[in-house]
Short mmCIF file of C-alpha atoms and ligand atoms in Angstrom, two decimals:
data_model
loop_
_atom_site.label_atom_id
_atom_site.label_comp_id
_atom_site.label_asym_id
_atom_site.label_seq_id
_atom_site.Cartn_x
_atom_site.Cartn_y
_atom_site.Cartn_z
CA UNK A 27 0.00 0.00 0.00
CA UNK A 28 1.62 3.22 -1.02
CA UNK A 29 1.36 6.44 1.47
CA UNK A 30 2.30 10.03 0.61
CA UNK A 31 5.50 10.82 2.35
CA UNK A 32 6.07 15.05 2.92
CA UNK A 33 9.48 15.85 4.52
CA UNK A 34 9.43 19.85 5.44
CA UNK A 35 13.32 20.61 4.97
CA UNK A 36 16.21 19.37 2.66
CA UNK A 37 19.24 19.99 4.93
CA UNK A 38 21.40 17.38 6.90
CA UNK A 39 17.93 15.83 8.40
CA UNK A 40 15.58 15.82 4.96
CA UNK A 41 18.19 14.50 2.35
CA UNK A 42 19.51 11.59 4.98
CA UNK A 43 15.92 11.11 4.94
CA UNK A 44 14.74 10.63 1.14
CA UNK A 45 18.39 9.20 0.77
CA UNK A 46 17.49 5.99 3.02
CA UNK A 47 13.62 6.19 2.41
CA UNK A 48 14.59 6.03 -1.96
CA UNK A 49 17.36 3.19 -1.22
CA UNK A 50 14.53 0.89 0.81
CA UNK A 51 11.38 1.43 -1.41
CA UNK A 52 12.61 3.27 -4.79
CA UNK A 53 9.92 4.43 -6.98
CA UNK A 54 7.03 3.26 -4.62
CA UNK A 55 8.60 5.76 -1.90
CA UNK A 56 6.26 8.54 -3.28
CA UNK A 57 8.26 10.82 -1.03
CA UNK A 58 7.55 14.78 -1.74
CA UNK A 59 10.88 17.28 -1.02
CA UNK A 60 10.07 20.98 0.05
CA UNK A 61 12.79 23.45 0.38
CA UNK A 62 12.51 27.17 -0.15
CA UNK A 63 16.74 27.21 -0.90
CA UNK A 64 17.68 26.52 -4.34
CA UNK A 65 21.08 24.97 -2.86
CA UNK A 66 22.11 23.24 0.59
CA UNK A 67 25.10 24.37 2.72
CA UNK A 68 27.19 22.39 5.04
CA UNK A 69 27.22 24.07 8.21
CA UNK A 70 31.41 24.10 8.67
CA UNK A 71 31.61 25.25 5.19
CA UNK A 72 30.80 29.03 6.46
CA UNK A 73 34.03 28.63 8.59
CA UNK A 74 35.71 28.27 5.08
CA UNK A 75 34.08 30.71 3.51
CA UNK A 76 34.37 33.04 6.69
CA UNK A 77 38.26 32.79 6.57
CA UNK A 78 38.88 33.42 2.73
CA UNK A 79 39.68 29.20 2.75
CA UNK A 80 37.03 29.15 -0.37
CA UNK A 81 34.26 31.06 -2.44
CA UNK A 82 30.97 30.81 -1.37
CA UNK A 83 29.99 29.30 -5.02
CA UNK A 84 32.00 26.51 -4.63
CA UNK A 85 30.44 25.02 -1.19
CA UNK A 86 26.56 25.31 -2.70
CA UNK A 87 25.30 21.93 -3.88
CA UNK A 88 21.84 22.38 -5.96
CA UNK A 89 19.10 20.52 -4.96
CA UNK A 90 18.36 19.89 -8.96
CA UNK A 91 20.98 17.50 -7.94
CA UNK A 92 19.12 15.61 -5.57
CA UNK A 93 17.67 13.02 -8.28
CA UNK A 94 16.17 9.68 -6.30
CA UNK A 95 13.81 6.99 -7.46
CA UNK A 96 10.26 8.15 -5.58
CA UNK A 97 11.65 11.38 -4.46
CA UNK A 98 10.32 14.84 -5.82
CA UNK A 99 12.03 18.15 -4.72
CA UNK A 100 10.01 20.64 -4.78
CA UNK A 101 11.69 24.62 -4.45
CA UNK A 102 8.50 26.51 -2.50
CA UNK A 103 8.34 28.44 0.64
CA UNK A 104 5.90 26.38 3.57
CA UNK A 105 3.57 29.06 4.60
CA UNK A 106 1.42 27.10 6.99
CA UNK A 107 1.40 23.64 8.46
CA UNK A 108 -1.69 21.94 10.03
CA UNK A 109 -0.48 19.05 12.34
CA UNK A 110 -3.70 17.50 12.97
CA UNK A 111 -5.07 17.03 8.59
CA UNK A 112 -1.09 17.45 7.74
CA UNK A 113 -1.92 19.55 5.21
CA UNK A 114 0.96 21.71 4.57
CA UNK A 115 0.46 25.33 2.18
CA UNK A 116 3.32 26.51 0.35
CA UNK A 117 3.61 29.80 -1.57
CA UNK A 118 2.81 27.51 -4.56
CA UNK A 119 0.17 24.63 -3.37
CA UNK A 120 -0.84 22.36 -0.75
CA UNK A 121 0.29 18.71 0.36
CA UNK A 122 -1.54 16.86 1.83
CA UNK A 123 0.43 13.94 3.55
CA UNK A 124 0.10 10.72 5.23
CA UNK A 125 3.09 10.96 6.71
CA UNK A 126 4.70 14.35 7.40
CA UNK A 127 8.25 14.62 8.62
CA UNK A 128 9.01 18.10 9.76
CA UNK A 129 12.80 18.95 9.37
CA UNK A 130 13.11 22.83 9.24
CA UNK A 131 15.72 23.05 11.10
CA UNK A 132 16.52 26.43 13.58
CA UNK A 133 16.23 29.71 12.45
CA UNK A 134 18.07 32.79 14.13
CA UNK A 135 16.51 35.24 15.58
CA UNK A 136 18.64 38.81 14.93
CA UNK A 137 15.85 40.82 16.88
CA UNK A 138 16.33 39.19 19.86
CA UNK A 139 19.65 40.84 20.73
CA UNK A 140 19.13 44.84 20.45
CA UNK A 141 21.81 45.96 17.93
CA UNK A 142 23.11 42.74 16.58
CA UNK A 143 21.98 43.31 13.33
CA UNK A 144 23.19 46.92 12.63
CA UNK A 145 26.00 46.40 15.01
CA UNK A 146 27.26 43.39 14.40
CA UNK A 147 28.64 40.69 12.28
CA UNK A 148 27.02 36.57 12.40
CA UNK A 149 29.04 33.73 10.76
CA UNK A 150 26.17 31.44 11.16
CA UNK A 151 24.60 32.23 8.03
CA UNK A 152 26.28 31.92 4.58
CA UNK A 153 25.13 35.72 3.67
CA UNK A 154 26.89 36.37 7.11
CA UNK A 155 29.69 34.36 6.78
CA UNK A 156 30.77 35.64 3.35
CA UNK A 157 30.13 39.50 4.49
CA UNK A 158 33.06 38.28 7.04
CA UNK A 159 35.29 37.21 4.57
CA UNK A 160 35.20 40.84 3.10
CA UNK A 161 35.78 42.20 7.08
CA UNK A 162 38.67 39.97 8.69
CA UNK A 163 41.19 40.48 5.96
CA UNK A 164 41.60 44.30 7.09
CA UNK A 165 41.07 43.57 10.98
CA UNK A 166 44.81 44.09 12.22
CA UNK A 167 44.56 45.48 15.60
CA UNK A 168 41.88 45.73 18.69
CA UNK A 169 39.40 43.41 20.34
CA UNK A 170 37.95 40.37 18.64
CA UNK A 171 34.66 39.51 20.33
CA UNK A 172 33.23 35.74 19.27
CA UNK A 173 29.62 36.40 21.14
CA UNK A 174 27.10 34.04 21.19
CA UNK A 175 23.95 35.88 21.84
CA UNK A 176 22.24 32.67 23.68
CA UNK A 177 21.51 28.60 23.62
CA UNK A 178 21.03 25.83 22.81
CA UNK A 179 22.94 26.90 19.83
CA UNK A 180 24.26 24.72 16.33
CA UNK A 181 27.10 22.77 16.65
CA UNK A 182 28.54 24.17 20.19
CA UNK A 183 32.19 23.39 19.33
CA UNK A 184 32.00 26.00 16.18
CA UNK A 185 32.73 29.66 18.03
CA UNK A 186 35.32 27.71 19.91
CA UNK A 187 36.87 27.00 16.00
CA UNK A 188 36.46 30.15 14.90
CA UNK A 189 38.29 31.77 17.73
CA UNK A 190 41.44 29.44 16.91
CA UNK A 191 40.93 29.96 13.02
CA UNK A 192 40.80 33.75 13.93
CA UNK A 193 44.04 33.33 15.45
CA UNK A 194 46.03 31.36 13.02
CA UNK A 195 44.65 33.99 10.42
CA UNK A 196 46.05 37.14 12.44
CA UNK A 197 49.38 35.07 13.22
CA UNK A 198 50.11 34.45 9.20
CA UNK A 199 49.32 38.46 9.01
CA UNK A 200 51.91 39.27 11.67
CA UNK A 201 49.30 41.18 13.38
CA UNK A 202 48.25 39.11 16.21
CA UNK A 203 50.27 40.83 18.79
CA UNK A 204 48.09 43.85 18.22
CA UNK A 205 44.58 41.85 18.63
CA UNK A 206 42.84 40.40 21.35
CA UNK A 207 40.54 37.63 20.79
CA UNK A 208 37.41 36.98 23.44
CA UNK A 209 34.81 34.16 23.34
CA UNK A 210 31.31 35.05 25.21
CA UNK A 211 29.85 31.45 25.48
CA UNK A 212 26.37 30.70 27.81
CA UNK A 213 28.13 27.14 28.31
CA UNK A 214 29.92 26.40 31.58
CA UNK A 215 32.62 24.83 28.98
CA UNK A 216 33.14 24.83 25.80
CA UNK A 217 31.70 21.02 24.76
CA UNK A 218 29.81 20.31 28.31
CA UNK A 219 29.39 16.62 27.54
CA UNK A 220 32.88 16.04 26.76
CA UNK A 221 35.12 16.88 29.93
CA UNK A 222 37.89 16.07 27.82
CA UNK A 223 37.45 17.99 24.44
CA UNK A 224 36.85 21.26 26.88
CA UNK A 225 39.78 20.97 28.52
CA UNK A 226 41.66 20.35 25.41
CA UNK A 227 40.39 23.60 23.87
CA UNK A 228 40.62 25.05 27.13
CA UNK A 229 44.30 24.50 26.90
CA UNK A 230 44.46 25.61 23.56
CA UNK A 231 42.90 28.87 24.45
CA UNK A 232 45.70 29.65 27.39
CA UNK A 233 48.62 28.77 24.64
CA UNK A 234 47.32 30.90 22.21
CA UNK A 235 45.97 33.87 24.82
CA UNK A 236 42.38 33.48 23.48
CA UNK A 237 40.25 34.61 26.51
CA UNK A 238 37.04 32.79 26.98
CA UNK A 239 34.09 34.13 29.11
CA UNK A 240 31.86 31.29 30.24
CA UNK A 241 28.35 30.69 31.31
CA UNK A 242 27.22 34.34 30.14
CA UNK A 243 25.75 35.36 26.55
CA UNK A 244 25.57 38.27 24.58
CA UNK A 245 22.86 40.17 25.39
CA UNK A 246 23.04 43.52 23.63
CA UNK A 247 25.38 45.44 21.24
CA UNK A 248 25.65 49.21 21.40
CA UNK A 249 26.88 50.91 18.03
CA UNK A 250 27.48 54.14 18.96
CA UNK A 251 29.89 52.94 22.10
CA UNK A 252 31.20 49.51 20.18
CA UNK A 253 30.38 47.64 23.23
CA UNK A 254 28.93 44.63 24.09
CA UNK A 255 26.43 44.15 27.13
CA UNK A 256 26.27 40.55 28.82
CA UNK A 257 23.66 38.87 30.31
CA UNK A 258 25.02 39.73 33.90
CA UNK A 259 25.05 43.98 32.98
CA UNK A 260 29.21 43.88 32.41
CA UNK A 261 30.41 45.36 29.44
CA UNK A 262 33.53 44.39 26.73
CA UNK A 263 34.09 47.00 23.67
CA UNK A 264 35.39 45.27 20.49
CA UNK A 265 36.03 46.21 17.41
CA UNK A 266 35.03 43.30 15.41
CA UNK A 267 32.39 41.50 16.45
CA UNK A 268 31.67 37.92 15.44
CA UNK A 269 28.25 36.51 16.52
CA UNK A 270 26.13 33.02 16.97
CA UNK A 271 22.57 34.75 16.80
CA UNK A 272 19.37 33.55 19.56
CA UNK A 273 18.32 30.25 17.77
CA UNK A 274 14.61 29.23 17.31
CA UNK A 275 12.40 27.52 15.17
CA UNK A 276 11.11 28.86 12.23
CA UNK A 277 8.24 31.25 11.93
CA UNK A 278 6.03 28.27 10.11
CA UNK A 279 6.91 25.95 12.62
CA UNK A 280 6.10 28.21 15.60
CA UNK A 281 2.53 29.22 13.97
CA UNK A 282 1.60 25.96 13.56
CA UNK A 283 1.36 25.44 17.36
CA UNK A 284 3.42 22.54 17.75
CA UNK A 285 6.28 24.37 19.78
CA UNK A 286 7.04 24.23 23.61
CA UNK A 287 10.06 26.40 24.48
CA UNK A 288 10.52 27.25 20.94
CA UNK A 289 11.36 24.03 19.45
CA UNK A 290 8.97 21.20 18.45
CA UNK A 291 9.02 18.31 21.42
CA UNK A 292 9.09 14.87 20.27
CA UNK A 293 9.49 11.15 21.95
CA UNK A 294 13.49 11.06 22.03
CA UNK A 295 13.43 7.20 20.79
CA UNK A 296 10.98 7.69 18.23
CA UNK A 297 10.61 11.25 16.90
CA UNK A 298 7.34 10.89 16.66
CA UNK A 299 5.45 14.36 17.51
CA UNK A 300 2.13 13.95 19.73
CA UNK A 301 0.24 14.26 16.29
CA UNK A 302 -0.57 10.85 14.92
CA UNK A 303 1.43 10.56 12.06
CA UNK A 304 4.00 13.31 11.94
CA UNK A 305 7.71 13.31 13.07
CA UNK A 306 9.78 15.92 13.84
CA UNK A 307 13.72 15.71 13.28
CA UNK A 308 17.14 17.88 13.74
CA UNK A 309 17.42 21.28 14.92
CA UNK A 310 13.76 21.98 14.81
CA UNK A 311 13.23 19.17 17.33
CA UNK A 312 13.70 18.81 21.10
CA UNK A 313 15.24 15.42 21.23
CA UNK A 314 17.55 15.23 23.94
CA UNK A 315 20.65 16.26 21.20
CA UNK A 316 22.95 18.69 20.59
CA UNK A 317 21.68 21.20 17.67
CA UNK A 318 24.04 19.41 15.02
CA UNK A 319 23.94 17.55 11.39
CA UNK A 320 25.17 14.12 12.75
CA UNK A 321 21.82 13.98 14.77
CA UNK A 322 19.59 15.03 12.42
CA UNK A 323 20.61 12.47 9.94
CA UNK A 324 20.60 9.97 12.75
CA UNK A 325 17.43 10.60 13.95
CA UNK A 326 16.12 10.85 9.99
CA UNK A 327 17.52 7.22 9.50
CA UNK A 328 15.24 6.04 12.54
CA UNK A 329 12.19 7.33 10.93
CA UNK A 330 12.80 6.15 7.73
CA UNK A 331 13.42 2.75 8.55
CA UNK A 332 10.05 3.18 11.03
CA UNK A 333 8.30 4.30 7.46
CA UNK A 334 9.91 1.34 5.30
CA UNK A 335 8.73 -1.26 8.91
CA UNK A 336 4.94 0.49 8.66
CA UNK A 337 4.89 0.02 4.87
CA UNK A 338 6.65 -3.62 4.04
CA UNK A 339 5.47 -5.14 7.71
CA UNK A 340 9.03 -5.20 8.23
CA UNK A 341 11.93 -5.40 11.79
CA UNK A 342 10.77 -2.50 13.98
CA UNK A 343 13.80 -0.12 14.00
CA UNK A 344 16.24 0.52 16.51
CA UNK A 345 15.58 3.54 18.94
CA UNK A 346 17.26 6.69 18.58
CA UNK A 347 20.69 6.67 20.29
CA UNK A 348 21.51 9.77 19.70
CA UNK A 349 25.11 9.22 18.61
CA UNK A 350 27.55 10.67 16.32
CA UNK A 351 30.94 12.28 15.67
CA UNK A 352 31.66 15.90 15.57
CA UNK A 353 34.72 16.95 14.03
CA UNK A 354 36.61 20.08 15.22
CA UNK A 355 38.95 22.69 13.86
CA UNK A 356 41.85 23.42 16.36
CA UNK A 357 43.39 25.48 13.78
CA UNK A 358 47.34 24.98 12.29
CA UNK A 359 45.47 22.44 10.29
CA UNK A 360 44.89 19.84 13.28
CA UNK A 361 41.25 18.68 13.78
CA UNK A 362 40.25 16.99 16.51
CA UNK A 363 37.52 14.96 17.30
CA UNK A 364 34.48 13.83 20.18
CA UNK A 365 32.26 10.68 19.77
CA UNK A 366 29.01 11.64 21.24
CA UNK A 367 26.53 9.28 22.92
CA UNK A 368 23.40 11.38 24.29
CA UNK A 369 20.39 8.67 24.70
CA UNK A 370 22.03 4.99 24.46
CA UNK A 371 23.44 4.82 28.05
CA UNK A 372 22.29 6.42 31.48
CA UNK A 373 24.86 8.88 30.80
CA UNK A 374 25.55 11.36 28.01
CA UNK A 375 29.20 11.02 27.04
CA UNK A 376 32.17 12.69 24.67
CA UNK A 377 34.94 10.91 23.74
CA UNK A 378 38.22 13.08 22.96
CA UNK A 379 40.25 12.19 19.73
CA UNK A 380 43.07 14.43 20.11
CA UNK A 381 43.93 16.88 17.31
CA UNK A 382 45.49 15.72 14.27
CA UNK A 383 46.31 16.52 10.79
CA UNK A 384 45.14 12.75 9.51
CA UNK A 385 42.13 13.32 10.99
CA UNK A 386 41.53 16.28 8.20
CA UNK A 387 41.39 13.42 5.86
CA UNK A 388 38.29 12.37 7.84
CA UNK A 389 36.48 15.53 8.10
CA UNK A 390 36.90 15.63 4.25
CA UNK A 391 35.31 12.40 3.94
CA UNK A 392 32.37 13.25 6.02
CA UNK A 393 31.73 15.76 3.49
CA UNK A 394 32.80 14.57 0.07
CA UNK A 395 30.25 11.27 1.14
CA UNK A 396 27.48 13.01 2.26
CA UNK A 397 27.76 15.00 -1.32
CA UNK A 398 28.22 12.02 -2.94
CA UNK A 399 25.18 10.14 -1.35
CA UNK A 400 23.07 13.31 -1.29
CA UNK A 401 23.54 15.14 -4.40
CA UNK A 402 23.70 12.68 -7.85
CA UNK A 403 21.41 10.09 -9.30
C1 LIG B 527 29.26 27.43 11.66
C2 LIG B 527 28.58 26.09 11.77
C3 LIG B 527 29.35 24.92 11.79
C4 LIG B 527 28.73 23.67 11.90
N1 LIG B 527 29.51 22.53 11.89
C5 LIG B 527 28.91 21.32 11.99
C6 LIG B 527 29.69 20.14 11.97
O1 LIG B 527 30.93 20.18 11.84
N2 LIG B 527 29.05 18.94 12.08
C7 LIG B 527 27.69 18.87 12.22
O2 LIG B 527 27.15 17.76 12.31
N3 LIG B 527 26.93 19.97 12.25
C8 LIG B 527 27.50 21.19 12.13
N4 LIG B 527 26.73 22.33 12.15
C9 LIG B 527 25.28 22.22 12.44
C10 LIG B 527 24.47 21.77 11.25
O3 LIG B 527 24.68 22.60 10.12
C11 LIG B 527 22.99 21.76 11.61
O4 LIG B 527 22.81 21.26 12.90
C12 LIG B 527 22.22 20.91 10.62
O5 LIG B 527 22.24 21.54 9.35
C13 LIG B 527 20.78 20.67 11.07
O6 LIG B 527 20.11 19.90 10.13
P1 LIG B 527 18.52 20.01 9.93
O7 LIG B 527 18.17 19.05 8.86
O8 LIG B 527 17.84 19.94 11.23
O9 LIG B 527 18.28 21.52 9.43
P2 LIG B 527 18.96 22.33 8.26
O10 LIG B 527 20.14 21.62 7.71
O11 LIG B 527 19.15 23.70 8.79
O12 LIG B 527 17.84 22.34 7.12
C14 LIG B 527 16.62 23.01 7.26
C15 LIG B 527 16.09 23.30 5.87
O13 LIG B 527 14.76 23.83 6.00
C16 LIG B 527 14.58 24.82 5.00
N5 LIG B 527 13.49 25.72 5.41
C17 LIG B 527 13.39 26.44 6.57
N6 LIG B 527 12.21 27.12 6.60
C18 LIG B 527 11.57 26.83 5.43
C19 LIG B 527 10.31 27.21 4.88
N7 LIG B 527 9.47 28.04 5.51
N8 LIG B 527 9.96 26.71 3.67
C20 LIG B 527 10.77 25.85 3.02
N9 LIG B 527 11.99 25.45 3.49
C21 LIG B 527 12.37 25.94 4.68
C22 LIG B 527 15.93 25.52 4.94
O14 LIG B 527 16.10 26.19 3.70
C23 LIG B 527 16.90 24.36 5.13
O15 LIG B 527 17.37 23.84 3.91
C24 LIG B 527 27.31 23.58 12.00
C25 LIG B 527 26.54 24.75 11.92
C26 LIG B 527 27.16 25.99 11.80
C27 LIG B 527 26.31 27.23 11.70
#
């Protein structure tokens, strides 16, 4: 028996999705794409393109790409989702599903922070991130602020890689000596689950005199002083400022009254939402994970192999465990490493692979794959 299949969302979460849900069921999949982006982004590409390290051009994959037996990719803009009918209105049509999968990801929200947005500078975006790589060239002396503005946040490791980017980029220019560099992070450390991995970059930070301010957030910019105002009232000028905007979910997602705390909550094991019928993964999602790609494709491959078991009568998948690897930039082209394990075991853990430069071979590969399996026929 066929059933119409509508994932919301074609990053990380929605093409792991259609990847596995094409593989297991091919042209009866009858799975429907929606994405208002003509082109996916990885989320450490803006790093790249942030630090000159490649165009912006060259890290867009189009989604006329994506070509998968049973999938159809749709480009339209999801104006309004009804959870109970799953009817979903885009600025072209309507779906109607029987199964919806909801994978929107988080949006930022620039408003929340007075001044951020005439202020400031973001790197979370790719508009942001390549208005940066017109800005650090020319930075050569003062205060380097790397602010996030408050969590849970996408991928926690990445201001703590920017910061150590930032300095191997002012140490090639000979101008480090005349910069400071400050990180403003609502953590306690910089990867909480991974005692390790903090203390690693914590160590980093002291070598390279990177300053980082922990457990407060950005709260405010003022332009006309060029300082930033924390959470607790204190104050640190700077005179480049590098932001991680407020998070939430998207305006679609948030209207369609499926939200509590400003992300959608669903069974951690399942990902099923309480609406018969529709699942809810990745950053849009409160599932008891970090705000990265590794878990949204994980928790995508649990609900398409529940789909493929509902359709072909089929093994009942395994649970959600909530594991994955996250790779991170410690700059003088080492990366590092922490296995995460959030839902399999009592405890969440993070297991520290110390910075190297093989494992740069590795981070490529986690790319160059997910390109490969993604983006051709
Ligand atoms: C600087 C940085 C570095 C990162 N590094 C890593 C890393 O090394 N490893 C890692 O695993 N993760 C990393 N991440 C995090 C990762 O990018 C995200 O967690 C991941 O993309 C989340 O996947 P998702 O499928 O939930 O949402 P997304 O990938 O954000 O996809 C959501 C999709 O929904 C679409 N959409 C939204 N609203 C609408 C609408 N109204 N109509 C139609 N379409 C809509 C968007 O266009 C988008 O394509 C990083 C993020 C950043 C910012």
């Amino acid at each position: 028996m066929s059933e119409l299949i509508v994932v919301l969302g074609a990053g990380f979460g929605g093409l792991e999705l259609c990847t596995v849900l094409s593989e297991a069921l091919g042209e009866d999949a009858h799975v429907t794409l929606i994405d208002k982006s003509e082109t996916f982004v990885f989320g450490f590409s803006k790093l790249d393109v942030m630090f000159g390290k490649t165009p912006p051009e060259a890290v867009r994959m189009s989604y006329r790409d994506v070509v998968k037996p049973g999938v159809r990719v749709l480009h339209e803009t999801i104006t309004a989702i009804d959870p109970e009918s799953r009817l979903v209105s885009t600025d072209a049509s309507t779906h109607a599903a029987d199964v919806l999968v909801i994978a929107l990801g988080a949006d930022y929200d620039m408003d929340a922070t007075p001044g951020l947005a005439e202020a400031g500078n973001e790197f979370y975006s790719i508009a942001g991130a390549e208005e940066l790589a017109g800005i650090i060239p020319s930075f050569a002396r003062g205060h380097a602020v790397i602010g996030i503005c408050g969590a849970p946040f996408k991928c926690p490791p990445a201001p703590s890689e920017c910061a150590l980017l930032l300095d191997d980029e002012l140490t090639v220019r000979g101008v480090r000596d005349a910069c400071e560099i400050s990180i403003v992070m609502p953590l306690d450390r910089p990867v909480p689950p991974s005692p390790e991995t903090s203390a690693a970059l914590e160590r980093e930070f002291a070598a390279r005199n990177i300053t980082l301010l922990s457990g407060r957030r950005v709260a405010a910019l003022d332009q006309a002083l060029s300082v930033a105002v924390l959470d607790d009232g204190s104050e640190l000028g700077y005179d480049l400022f590098l932001g991680v905007p407020k998070h939430r979910a998207p305006d679609v997602v948030i209207s369609s009254g499926m939200t509590e705390d400003g992300y959608i909550p669903v069974d951690p094991a399942t990902l099923s939402t309480r609406f018969p019928g529709v699942y809810a993964i990745g950053d849009v999602a409160t599932a008891g994970v970090p705000k990265a790609g590794v878990f949204a494709e994980g928790a995508a491959r649990v609900v398409a192999q529940t789909i493929v078991a509902q359709l072909r009568g089929g093994e009942s998948p395994e649970r959600h465990l909530g594991r994955g690897t996250c790779y991170i930039e410690f700059g003088q082209g080492r990366i590092g490493s922490v296995d995460i394990d959030f839902l399999s075991g009592p405890r969440k853990t993070g297991t520290f692979n110390a910075p190297s430069t093989a494992q740069m071979v590795e981070k490529e590969r986690f790319g160059s794959s997910r390109r490969a399996r993604w983006f051709s026929a």
